[in-house]
XYZ file of C-alpha atoms in Angstrom:
681
model
C 1.682 39.413 -34.484
C 0.573 35.806 -33.406
C 0.513 34.649 -30.440
C 2.745 31.942 -29.266
C 0.980 28.274 -28.962
C -0.644 27.822 -25.626
C 0.167 24.624 -23.542
C -2.432 23.077 -20.964
C -1.126 20.539 -18.516
C -3.088 18.381 -16.836
C -3.623 17.329 -13.935
C -1.837 20.301 -12.890
C -3.666 22.695 -14.742
C -0.724 24.828 -15.247
C -0.323 26.647 -18.544
C 1.751 28.827 -20.688
C 2.681 30.064 -24.162
C 6.207 29.063 -25.885
C 7.300 29.367 -29.220
C 6.486 26.807 -31.749
C 9.323 23.997 -31.840
C 9.768 23.935 -27.898
C 9.889 20.523 -26.759
C 6.778 19.438 -24.575
C 9.734 18.449 -21.664
C 11.011 21.926 -21.781
C 7.892 23.463 -21.493
C 6.841 21.121 -18.675
C 10.165 22.291 -16.550
C 9.579 26.172 -17.085
C 6.064 25.880 -15.959
C 6.984 23.767 -12.979
C 5.061 20.512 -13.824
C 5.745 17.372 -12.688
C 7.180 15.358 -15.540
C 9.864 12.852 -14.909
C 13.017 12.465 -17.052
C 16.595 10.817 -16.050
C 18.085 10.498 -19.517
C 18.441 14.370 -20.009
C 16.167 14.372 -22.860
C 17.763 11.807 -25.210
C 14.708 9.421 -25.421
C 16.541 6.480 -23.644
C 14.550 6.297 -20.377
C 10.720 6.836 -21.612
C 9.854 8.593 -18.008
C 8.654 11.603 -20.287
C 5.928 9.687 -21.731
C 3.078 12.260 -22.141
C -0.882 11.796 -23.777
C -1.856 14.845 -25.583
C -5.300 15.523 -26.361
C -7.188 16.807 -29.876
C -10.627 18.410 -29.981
C -12.734 21.477 -28.253
C -11.558 22.035 -24.801
C -14.006 24.259 -23.756
C -12.989 24.153 -19.968
C -9.358 25.392 -21.159
C -10.692 27.611 -23.543
C -8.540 25.685 -26.089
C -9.258 23.718 -29.525
C -6.376 21.374 -30.376
C -5.751 20.340 -34.015
C -3.870 17.639 -35.644
C -0.289 18.927 -36.039
C -0.137 20.423 -32.723
C 2.820 18.461 -31.851
C 5.518 17.791 -34.170
C 5.236 14.556 -36.014
C 6.658 11.044 -34.654
C 10.312 10.716 -34.734
C 12.615 8.196 -35.396
C 13.787 8.369 -31.371
C 10.427 7.501 -30.461
C 9.742 4.722 -33.470
C 12.803 3.107 -31.685
C 11.807 3.284 -28.422
C 8.155 1.862 -29.504
C 9.741 -0.861 -31.389
C 12.039 -2.138 -28.423
C 9.828 -1.530 -25.393
C 6.559 -0.125 -26.512
C 4.653 2.807 -26.194
C 0.536 2.801 -25.465
C -1.469 4.025 -27.929
C -1.642 7.918 -28.060
C 1.467 8.277 -25.892
C 4.407 10.583 -27.227
C 7.786 11.410 -25.458
C 7.847 14.842 -24.026
C 11.489 15.393 -24.789
C 11.012 14.338 -28.370
C 7.486 16.304 -28.920
C 7.549 19.424 -30.056
C 5.119 22.016 -29.792
C 3.257 23.246 -32.957
C 0.126 24.388 -31.770
C -2.324 24.858 -29.204
C -2.429 21.705 -27.038
C -3.691 19.937 -24.101
C -1.081 17.617 -22.523
C -2.032 14.711 -20.116
C 0.952 13.753 -17.777
C 0.242 10.365 -16.503
C 0.718 8.722 -13.291
C 3.703 6.693 -14.049
C 5.308 9.902 -15.733
C 5.249 11.671 -12.716
C 8.214 12.342 -10.189
C 6.181 12.705 -7.001
C 3.231 10.146 -7.436
C 0.000 10.755 -6.653
C -1.185 10.043 -2.970
C -4.996 8.363 -3.685
C -6.250 9.014 -0.102
C -8.953 6.869 0.006
C -7.813 3.956 1.730
C -10.303 1.309 3.132
C -11.788 2.086 6.617
C -12.336 -0.514 9.107
C -15.715 -1.934 9.007
C -17.494 -5.261 10.087
C -19.371 -6.640 7.329
C -21.708 -9.810 7.574
C -19.706 -11.945 4.836
C -22.399 -13.148 2.161
C -20.754 -12.345 -1.115
C -22.332 -13.343 -4.516
C -19.466 -15.284 -5.472
C -18.482 -18.551 -3.321
C -16.034 -21.383 -3.475
C -17.771 -24.755 -3.442
C -15.846 -27.865 -3.478
C -17.547 -31.074 -4.839
C -17.089 -34.876 -6.073
C -18.715 -35.192 -9.319
C -19.876 -38.531 -10.461
C -17.352 -40.021 -13.059
C -19.033 -40.587 -16.784
C -20.569 -43.914 -16.960
C -21.471 -45.299 -20.542
C -24.647 -46.885 -18.890
C -26.092 -43.239 -17.764
C -24.828 -41.068 -20.602
C -25.027 -37.552 -19.084
C -22.628 -34.261 -19.837
C -19.911 -33.277 -17.583
C -21.551 -29.939 -17.059
C -25.121 -31.901 -15.879
C -23.160 -34.175 -13.638
C -21.417 -30.951 -12.233
C -24.740 -29.561 -11.608
C -25.868 -32.943 -10.067
C -22.942 -32.661 -7.435
C -23.563 -29.100 -6.722
C -27.199 -29.796 -5.579
C -26.475 -32.893 -3.964
C -23.704 -31.402 -1.532
C -24.635 -27.424 -1.671
C -28.375 -27.585 -2.545
C -27.680 -25.589 -5.658
C -30.538 -26.116 -7.523
C -29.421 -24.884 -11.163
C -26.086 -23.264 -12.690
C -25.032 -22.230 -16.286
C -21.879 -22.175 -17.901
C -20.477 -20.068 -20.436
C -18.433 -21.486 -23.769
C -14.838 -20.578 -22.112
C -15.832 -22.375 -18.734
C -17.266 -25.283 -21.275
C -14.027 -25.399 -22.661
C -11.897 -25.899 -19.971
C -14.580 -28.105 -17.756
C -13.601 -31.220 -18.922
C -9.900 -31.346 -18.636
C -10.080 -30.013 -15.200
C -12.673 -32.406 -13.730
C -10.127 -35.085 -15.354
C -7.042 -33.640 -13.780
C -8.720 -33.420 -10.533
C -9.758 -37.014 -10.536
C -13.450 -35.620 -10.790
C -12.797 -33.456 -7.454
C -13.277 -29.727 -8.192
C -13.703 -26.739 -6.796
C -16.148 -23.994 -8.524
C -16.248 -20.253 -8.028
C -20.523 -19.765 -8.446
C -21.918 -16.265 -8.758
C -25.771 -15.779 -7.541
C -27.178 -12.718 -8.516
C -30.070 -13.629 -6.676
C -32.144 -16.072 -4.618
C -33.893 -17.511 -7.655
C -31.294 -17.151 -10.420
C -29.119 -20.104 -11.654
C -25.806 -19.712 -10.305
C -22.855 -18.841 -13.015
C -20.138 -21.015 -12.903
C -16.981 -18.060 -13.151
C -14.006 -20.787 -12.413
C -12.935 -24.298 -11.923
C -9.983 -25.599 -10.317
C -8.687 -29.385 -10.192
C -8.895 -30.544 -6.283
C -9.336 -28.348 -3.532
C -8.854 -24.904 -4.323
C -6.688 -23.081 -1.581
C -5.485 -19.539 -3.486
C -8.650 -17.634 -2.234
C -11.370 -16.066 -4.307
C -11.196 -11.920 -4.703
C -13.227 -8.851 -5.406
C -12.542 -5.278 -6.506
C -14.452 -2.466 -5.036
C -13.899 0.711 -7.101
C -14.792 4.291 -6.362
C -14.768 5.524 -9.608
C -14.254 9.470 -9.150
C -13.989 12.310 -11.625
C -10.730 13.276 -10.471
C -9.617 9.791 -8.744
C -10.067 6.105 -8.839
C -9.741 3.858 -6.237
C -9.804 0.265 -5.250
C -9.968 -1.862 -2.760
C -8.767 -5.632 -3.445
C -10.859 -7.712 -1.123
C -10.696 -11.387 0.004
C -14.183 -12.567 -0.744
C -13.756 -15.509 1.824
C -13.109 -13.497 4.680
C -13.699 -10.002 3.827
C -10.062 -8.881 4.712
C -9.130 -5.796 2.142
C -5.957 -7.116 1.137
C -4.581 -4.037 -0.864
C -5.582 -0.512 -1.357
C -4.552 1.460 -4.300
C -5.416 4.391 -6.536
C -4.489 6.503 -9.459
C -5.550 9.586 -11.255
C -8.601 9.467 -13.586
C -7.069 10.021 -17.118
C -10.559 11.691 -18.041
C -9.004 14.933 -16.534
C -7.263 15.822 -19.765
C -10.787 16.164 -21.420
C -11.977 18.513 -18.466
C -11.417 18.509 -14.734
C -15.289 18.723 -13.732
C -18.032 16.696 -15.071
C -19.735 19.342 -17.554
C -16.426 19.802 -19.287
C -16.475 15.923 -20.187
C -20.045 16.352 -21.218
C -19.346 19.410 -23.336
C -16.305 17.660 -24.710
C -18.140 14.672 -25.771
C -21.018 17.258 -27.260
C -18.195 18.995 -29.344
C -16.062 16.600 -30.061
C -17.568 13.587 -32.453
C -16.446 10.425 -30.834
C -15.287 12.076 -27.692
C -17.468 10.054 -25.465
C -15.921 6.725 -26.880
C -12.351 8.264 -26.534
C -13.094 9.010 -22.844
C -14.861 5.634 -22.247
C -11.453 4.101 -23.422
C -9.154 5.901 -21.338
C -11.133 5.357 -18.026
C -11.374 1.402 -18.990
C -7.655 1.505 -19.715
C -6.929 2.718 -16.283
C -9.290 0.357 -14.532
C -7.084 -2.284 -16.216
C -4.112 -0.623 -14.942
C -5.232 -0.272 -11.457
C -6.333 -3.896 -11.441
C -2.905 -5.290 -12.583
C -0.905 -3.082 -10.082
C -3.078 -3.881 -7.054
C -2.883 -7.293 -7.631
C 0.874 -7.249 -7.680
C 0.772 -5.001 -4.808
C -1.126 -8.185 -2.899
C 0.993 -10.812 -4.983
C -2.229 -12.394 -6.435
C -3.153 -13.891 -9.561
C -5.108 -11.111 -11.415
C -7.293 -13.972 -12.695
C -8.608 -14.807 -8.975
C -10.537 -11.540 -9.150
C -14.002 -12.760 -10.065
C -15.988 -9.763 -9.307
C -15.884 -6.010 -9.297
C -18.433 -3.629 -7.444
C -18.494 0.198 -8.812
C -19.587 3.277 -7.339
C -19.519 6.401 -9.447
C -21.485 9.463 -10.357
C -23.999 9.624 -13.204
C -21.485 11.062 -16.073
C -18.815 8.405 -14.725
C -21.215 5.763 -14.488
C -22.421 6.572 -18.502
C -18.665 6.726 -19.416
C -17.844 3.482 -17.850
C -20.601 2.124 -19.815
C -19.867 3.389 -23.031
C -22.678 5.396 -22.835
C -22.792 9.202 -24.203
C -23.647 11.353 -21.496
C -24.978 14.143 -23.607
C -28.403 13.927 -22.015
C -26.796 14.391 -18.686
C -25.866 17.760 -19.677
C -29.032 19.634 -20.159
C -32.368 19.290 -18.309
C -34.468 17.036 -17.463
C -30.836 15.266 -16.815
C -32.283 11.958 -18.110
C -29.845 8.982 -17.061
C -30.208 5.820 -19.768
C -30.680 3.781 -16.575
C -31.047 4.471 -13.032
C -31.255 1.112 -11.914
C -28.120 -1.366 -10.869
C -26.816 -3.461 -12.909
C -24.936 -6.851 -13.296
C -22.599 -7.214 -16.425
C -19.959 -9.613 -17.540
C -16.377 -8.139 -17.194
C -15.819 -8.941 -20.951
C -18.738 -6.005 -21.775
C -16.690 -3.228 -19.997
C -13.126 -4.529 -21.544
C -12.060 -5.517 -18.234
C -8.976 -7.642 -19.535
C -6.979 -7.666 -16.562
C -9.162 -9.598 -14.326
C -10.724 -13.215 -14.662
C -12.382 -13.290 -18.155
C -15.732 -14.384 -16.824
C -15.785 -12.170 -13.594
C -19.266 -10.158 -12.694
C -19.631 -6.899 -12.177
C -21.990 -5.184 -10.222
C -22.935 -1.511 -10.328
C -25.197 -0.035 -7.650
C -28.211 2.151 -8.541
C -28.056 6.054 -9.686
C -30.280 8.326 -7.337
C -31.009 10.818 -10.010
C -29.525 12.644 -13.058
C -26.647 14.529 -11.051
C -26.861 12.215 -7.901
C -25.170 8.808 -8.683
C -23.975 5.458 -7.601
C -21.560 7.200 -5.590
C -24.124 8.587 -3.277
C -25.833 5.315 -3.041
C -22.990 3.597 -1.921
C -22.382 6.527 0.740
C -25.925 6.040 2.132
C -25.163 2.054 2.082
C -22.231 2.967 4.155
C -23.560 5.388 6.497
C -26.826 4.643 6.605
C -28.636 7.824 7.454
C -32.253 6.358 7.318
C -31.771 4.538 10.309
C -29.995 7.682 12.338
C -32.144 8.857 15.036
C -31.077 12.524 15.010
C -30.822 14.965 11.645
C -27.505 14.208 10.201
C -26.076 15.685 6.967
C -23.520 13.448 5.615
C -21.273 15.348 2.997
C -19.079 13.570 0.368
C -16.662 16.235 -0.727
C -15.016 16.222 -4.159
C -15.220 17.514 -7.670
C -18.746 16.669 -7.392
C -20.154 16.787 -3.876
C -22.895 14.672 -3.244
C -25.211 15.178 0.317
C -27.855 13.564 1.906
C -29.746 14.834 4.992
C -31.889 12.475 6.983
C -33.284 10.380 9.713
C -35.589 7.710 10.355
C -38.626 9.443 9.111
C -37.075 10.734 5.808
C -33.952 11.108 3.314
C -33.141 13.450 0.972
C -30.151 13.863 -1.747
C -28.558 16.243 -3.855
C -25.263 16.822 -5.467
C -23.530 20.161 -5.727
C -20.978 21.206 -8.877
C -18.115 22.328 -6.601
C -15.112 21.991 -9.181
C -11.734 21.072 -8.741
C -10.685 23.893 -6.037
C -10.951 21.301 -3.227
C -8.506 19.050 -5.062
C -5.840 21.468 -5.606
C -6.249 22.302 -9.203
C -7.211 25.732 -10.374
C -5.014 26.821 -7.713
C -2.069 29.051 -8.028
C 0.264 26.828 -6.195
C -1.876 24.088 -6.206
C -1.102 20.259 -6.932
C -2.496 16.897 -6.356
C -1.755 15.293 -3.264
C 1.818 13.924 -3.722
C 4.933 13.931 -1.404
C 6.268 17.585 -1.199
C 2.802 18.870 -1.178
C 1.953 21.210 1.795
C -1.331 19.367 3.645
C -1.824 21.335 6.704
C -0.795 25.255 7.904
C -1.213 26.775 11.026
C -0.724 30.878 10.494
C 0.110 32.475 14.147
C -2.494 35.459 14.630
C 0.098 37.864 16.424
C 3.386 37.404 14.013
C 1.483 36.431 10.984
C 4.182 33.458 10.286
C 3.038 30.101 9.059
C 4.013 26.646 9.915
C 3.394 23.955 7.738
C 3.383 20.089 7.131
C 3.935 18.300 4.099
C 2.939 14.766 2.680
C 5.237 12.684 3.409
C 6.578 14.037 6.605
C 5.531 14.222 10.152
C 7.567 17.025 11.274
C 6.351 20.637 11.155
C 8.480 23.232 9.197
C 9.628 25.014 12.509
C 10.522 21.939 13.700
C 14.474 20.875 13.479
C 15.056 18.183 10.993
C 12.208 19.260 9.147
C 14.028 20.402 5.683
C 16.005 17.235 6.227
C 13.221 14.964 6.709
C 11.574 16.628 3.313
C 14.406 15.363 1.309
C 15.508 16.206 -2.045
C 12.490 16.599 -3.701
C 11.694 19.655 -1.490
C 8.267 21.238 -0.904
C 6.495 21.356 -4.450
C 3.374 23.225 -3.904
C 0.024 22.760 -1.814
C -2.609 20.594 -2.411
C -6.783 20.548 -1.447
C -6.419 20.203 2.160
C -3.708 22.511 2.583
C -5.590 25.241 0.447
C -8.699 24.837 2.688
C -6.770 25.023 5.940
C -4.634 27.787 4.557
C -7.595 30.072 3.669
C -9.326 29.542 6.889
C -6.079 29.988 8.798
C -5.990 33.615 6.836
C -9.175 34.219 8.237
C -8.175 33.344 11.446
C -5.267 35.651 11.742
C -7.227 38.554 10.387
C -5.289 38.440 6.929
C -8.343 38.077 5.169
C -11.855 39.555 5.639
C -15.248 38.231 5.726
C -15.917 39.231 1.848
C -12.652 37.218 1.035
C -10.501 40.017 0.529
C -6.908 39.780 1.505
C -5.351 42.920 3.023
C -1.828 44.538 1.934
C 1.260 44.395 4.090
C 0.434 47.913 5.563
C -2.763 47.129 6.432
C -2.023 43.788 7.996
C 1.400 44.206 9.596
C 3.376 41.470 7.840
C 5.620 41.762 4.854
C 4.123 38.050 3.674
C 1.265 39.676 2.020
C 2.671 40.976 -1.269
C 1.389 42.819 -3.777
C 0.025 41.290 -7.124
C -0.984 44.074 -9.668
C -4.200 45.357 -7.788
C -4.657 42.116 -5.482
C -2.352 40.752 -2.659
C -0.879 37.322 -1.788
C 0.102 35.359 0.988
C 3.668 34.205 0.710
C 3.563 30.495 2.506
C 6.957 29.461 1.438
C 9.558 30.497 -1.177
C 12.079 27.953 -2.235
C 13.182 30.103 -5.495
C 16.952 30.146 -3.995
C 17.071 26.708 -4.223
C 15.330 26.193 -7.472
C 12.061 25.193 -5.826
C 8.630 26.997 -6.142
C 7.264 30.139 -4.251
C 4.043 28.704 -2.456
C 1.212 31.494 -2.295
C -2.545 31.828 -1.833
C -3.820 34.474 -4.268
C -6.897 36.515 -4.094
C -7.359 34.181 -7.194
C -7.225 31.155 -5.071
C -9.571 32.795 -2.274
C -12.142 32.906 -4.938
C -12.119 29.793 -6.265
C -12.767 28.035 -2.706
C -15.173 30.641 -2.272
C -17.005 29.205 -5.207
C -16.602 25.752 -3.943
C -17.446 26.337 -0.663
C -20.619 28.086 -1.866
C -21.663 25.575 -3.923
C -21.270 22.908 -0.927
C -22.978 25.266 1.659
C -26.171 25.911 -0.926
C -26.732 22.537 -1.747
C -26.910 21.544 2.136
C -29.134 24.392 2.555
C -31.591 23.294 0.058
C -32.238 20.078 1.687
C -32.147 21.813 5.104
C -35.188 23.754 3.272
C -36.785 20.924 2.224
C -36.985 19.822 5.652
C -38.099 22.654 6.966
C -35.458 23.190 9.425
C -32.510 25.698 9.981
C -30.286 23.339 12.029
C -29.047 19.818 11.631
C -27.796 17.818 14.855
C -24.428 16.218 13.342
C -22.153 16.634 10.274
C -20.235 13.490 8.661
C -17.444 14.579 6.044
C -17.162 11.569 3.755
C -14.612 11.455 0.925
C -10.879 12.269 0.924
C -11.417 15.562 2.351
C -13.341 14.074 5.397
C -10.429 12.299 6.912
C -7.809 15.286 6.073
C -9.620 18.705 7.390
C -10.172 19.483 10.736
C -13.538 20.354 11.729
C -12.416 23.715 12.541
C -11.352 24.399 9.325
C -14.343 23.440 7.346
C -16.290 25.571 9.866
C -14.274 28.646 9.543
C -14.534 28.229 5.807
C -18.703 27.906 5.977
C -18.446 24.630 4.026
C -20.953 23.147 6.115
C -23.814 24.407 8.274
C -23.048 25.519 12.056
C -23.100 22.620 14.247
C -20.914 22.001 17.498
C -17.796 20.921 16.419
C -17.352 17.625 18.074
C -20.989 16.948 16.280
C -18.197 16.833 12.922
C -16.906 13.451 11.955
C -15.060 12.153 9.503
C -16.193 8.770 7.247
C -12.800 8.400 5.013
C -14.292 7.041 1.774
C -17.373 6.073 2.611
C -18.631 5.799 -1.027
C -15.980 3.307 -1.269
C -16.910 1.486 2.215
C -20.317 1.147 0.459
C -18.767 -0.580 -2.480
C -17.507 -2.908 -0.275
C -20.679 -3.713 1.558
C -22.103 -4.502 -1.534
C -19.233 -6.593 -2.660
C -19.139 -8.954 0.479
C -23.054 -8.983 0.990
C -25.560 -9.855 -1.363
C -28.443 -8.923 0.437
C -26.764 -5.334 0.925
C -27.513 -4.970 -2.882
C -31.175 -5.313 -2.495
C -31.129 -3.351 0.694
C -29.725 -0.223 -1.382
C -31.853 -0.827 -4.454
C -34.804 -0.602 -1.763
C -33.273 2.640 0.029
C -32.794 4.492 -2.886
C -36.090 4.106 -4.558
C -37.101 5.898 -1.156
C -34.763 8.583 -1.091
C -36.168 12.555 -2.133
C -34.046 13.481 -4.675
C -33.528 17.486 -4.834
C -32.111 18.867 -8.185
C -30.084 21.913 -7.387
C -29.823 23.301 -11.168
C -33.531 24.045 -11.035
C -34.066 25.238 -7.970
C -34.452 29.307 -7.866
C -33.317 29.456 -4.032
C -29.808 27.712 -5.068
C -28.359 30.986 -6.334
C -29.649 33.022 -2.990
C -28.007 30.108 -0.771
C -24.982 30.445 -2.721
C -24.755 34.323 -2.816
C -24.898 34.376 1.157
C -22.222 31.830 1.296
C -19.717 33.561 -0.293
C -18.691 35.489 2.765
C -16.253 33.854 5.246
C -18.259 31.749 7.193
C -21.426 33.652 5.795
C -23.194 36.782 5.359
C -26.414 36.393 7.395
C -25.857 33.155 9.367
C -23.979 33.649 12.730
C -22.722 30.373 13.153
C -22.520 30.669 17.202
C -21.507 26.965 17.510
C -18.393 28.431 15.947
C -18.400 31.104 17.688
C -18.088 29.222 20.948
C -14.528 27.996 20.146
C -13.051 30.553 17.943
C -13.635 34.392 17.739
C -13.057 35.441 14.616
C -11.292 39.199 13.867
C -13.503 41.430 11.739
C -11.099 43.264 9.295
C -12.347 45.335 6.229
C -9.971 45.547 3.165
C -10.460 47.234 0.050
C -8.858 47.358 -3.389
C -7.783 50.674 -3.160
C -4.347 51.715 -3.288
C -3.773 51.815 0.730
C -4.838 48.032 0.585
C -7.569 48.694 3.337
C -5.631 50.365 5.932
C -8.539 51.098 7.916
C -9.079 47.370 8.604
C -5.201 47.143 9.509
C -6.106 50.039 11.913
C -8.457 48.381 13.761
C -6.940 45.106 14.150
C -3.864 46.572 15.374
C -5.553 48.355 18.409
C -7.284 44.927 19.172
C -3.878 43.429 19.415
């Protein structure tokens, strides 16, 4: 008997089989997918918009054919005619499942909006941007000295500002004459200078004195999220920060899945390029609106991104990055025009600078971290870890800097976790488990009160507890280990072995119950054995990458660790150490750098000399390719234990004493470990 069609929702990763004819909205509700609808599925509100994906999705084990959803119907056609639907969008209440399908729920269709935790960190930056404003008085035209308006503008800039040469494109020339005359030959121009010897590009011109400001975007284009900082190019002030999910998630949660999609689906790379450029335009419009500025005043954009995102942003097929020797189309920095990248939401003549890539798997985002954290200027040996779907790792001091990337996968982002979700209001983000009672207390995004404190459920509100995000699952696994509910091999014990009925049987394994909201129509939030394995794989890859760099330097210890990225600011050093995500160091030597890649982008946006500096630094970094290093697997296997199979972690032992239960998969759930645990209690 044929199976019902399989539906996979992204970015949540939730999946299930449903009879043909089931509306997508119905399937989403049954799976607990965050898909909005306020009209009861009548096709009126348009809140339930979805984007189906077609082709081969190796990561999900699904091939989606045309006809996977029912045909466009009259309700959708009517709505599209009145209000418009983006190309490829469907209404979830109208589209019915006909075959296996992958469905992306865009950010605007989610009830609980994504919290992109990549806010701009405070940083003193010497302001010397590539694009600046210049007010000039231009000579009026004279019949006795026939010269063009552009030439007289150039003469005024040379006379008043020592600008040797300028150039302008046709769109600027078209508005030059009316602007000069409206300003009575007094104008303000925005000039972009890529290098000291290059002619200055006239990006914009205004009549008279322009006082509405000049802005740039620093964009961290990540595998999972896209974060942007709208920055004043005169003062360096961050006027607004915003982020959205990377819509490419529907083509694959990790980088190699997207490369695979491009390989297996002709034109797949172009689909992903169009999707990410559209998202960047949406983000630019949103962030300008939030700051209350005209998006046409955004005249420069700086990008940091990993190599696959780099190629897909540029419209380059990433297939070569999926196989040795992992060749980049170019590793140099790039200066482009916004029109070349279809960035239509900002000034038409805006300039784009992309930081250099370090190697085939170590991208411009790692260069941004290097620019921000400057490991090459450190007196002590520092390990900088930018934790994400693809982790970038730097190790260095004044003598030498090394870099690698490590494929941690999306588990740290809350994906591939049974109760996992992206960071959004209602998601558990922090948790503590009492070692004696085994009872949890937790905090959710959007609520400062802990679950065992008075007024918690009132503060959480009607949205309730919705799941657990990346920082929450990391803390949960570490807390299970501290509480003796998880042994060092990563096995969860049974209720009998651990002495708590929060350990619940799931087939031959067990799960820890954090919260049961089923009585109120909410979810059961658990940590399953599968969740533990996903976190083990992610943290082992991260640790193994760091150890490879340490091997290259010939050291067994580092002096300090800097955690960068969203997780750096939201995971305690203690939990990171208990998991064995990072090498053992004193806890007070583990610090957070916030979104260091985004900070690097801001530095490059605000200081043109910093661009030359990072181009020089990248050329001196030693690249280590984890994919071909024979010791990577050895380190990976040893790091599967929590915190580690062979490293004793003496610094961790100074601050926490980890119990040593031993659970097994037999029928008693590891009673021996449980008995030893009770005697210690």
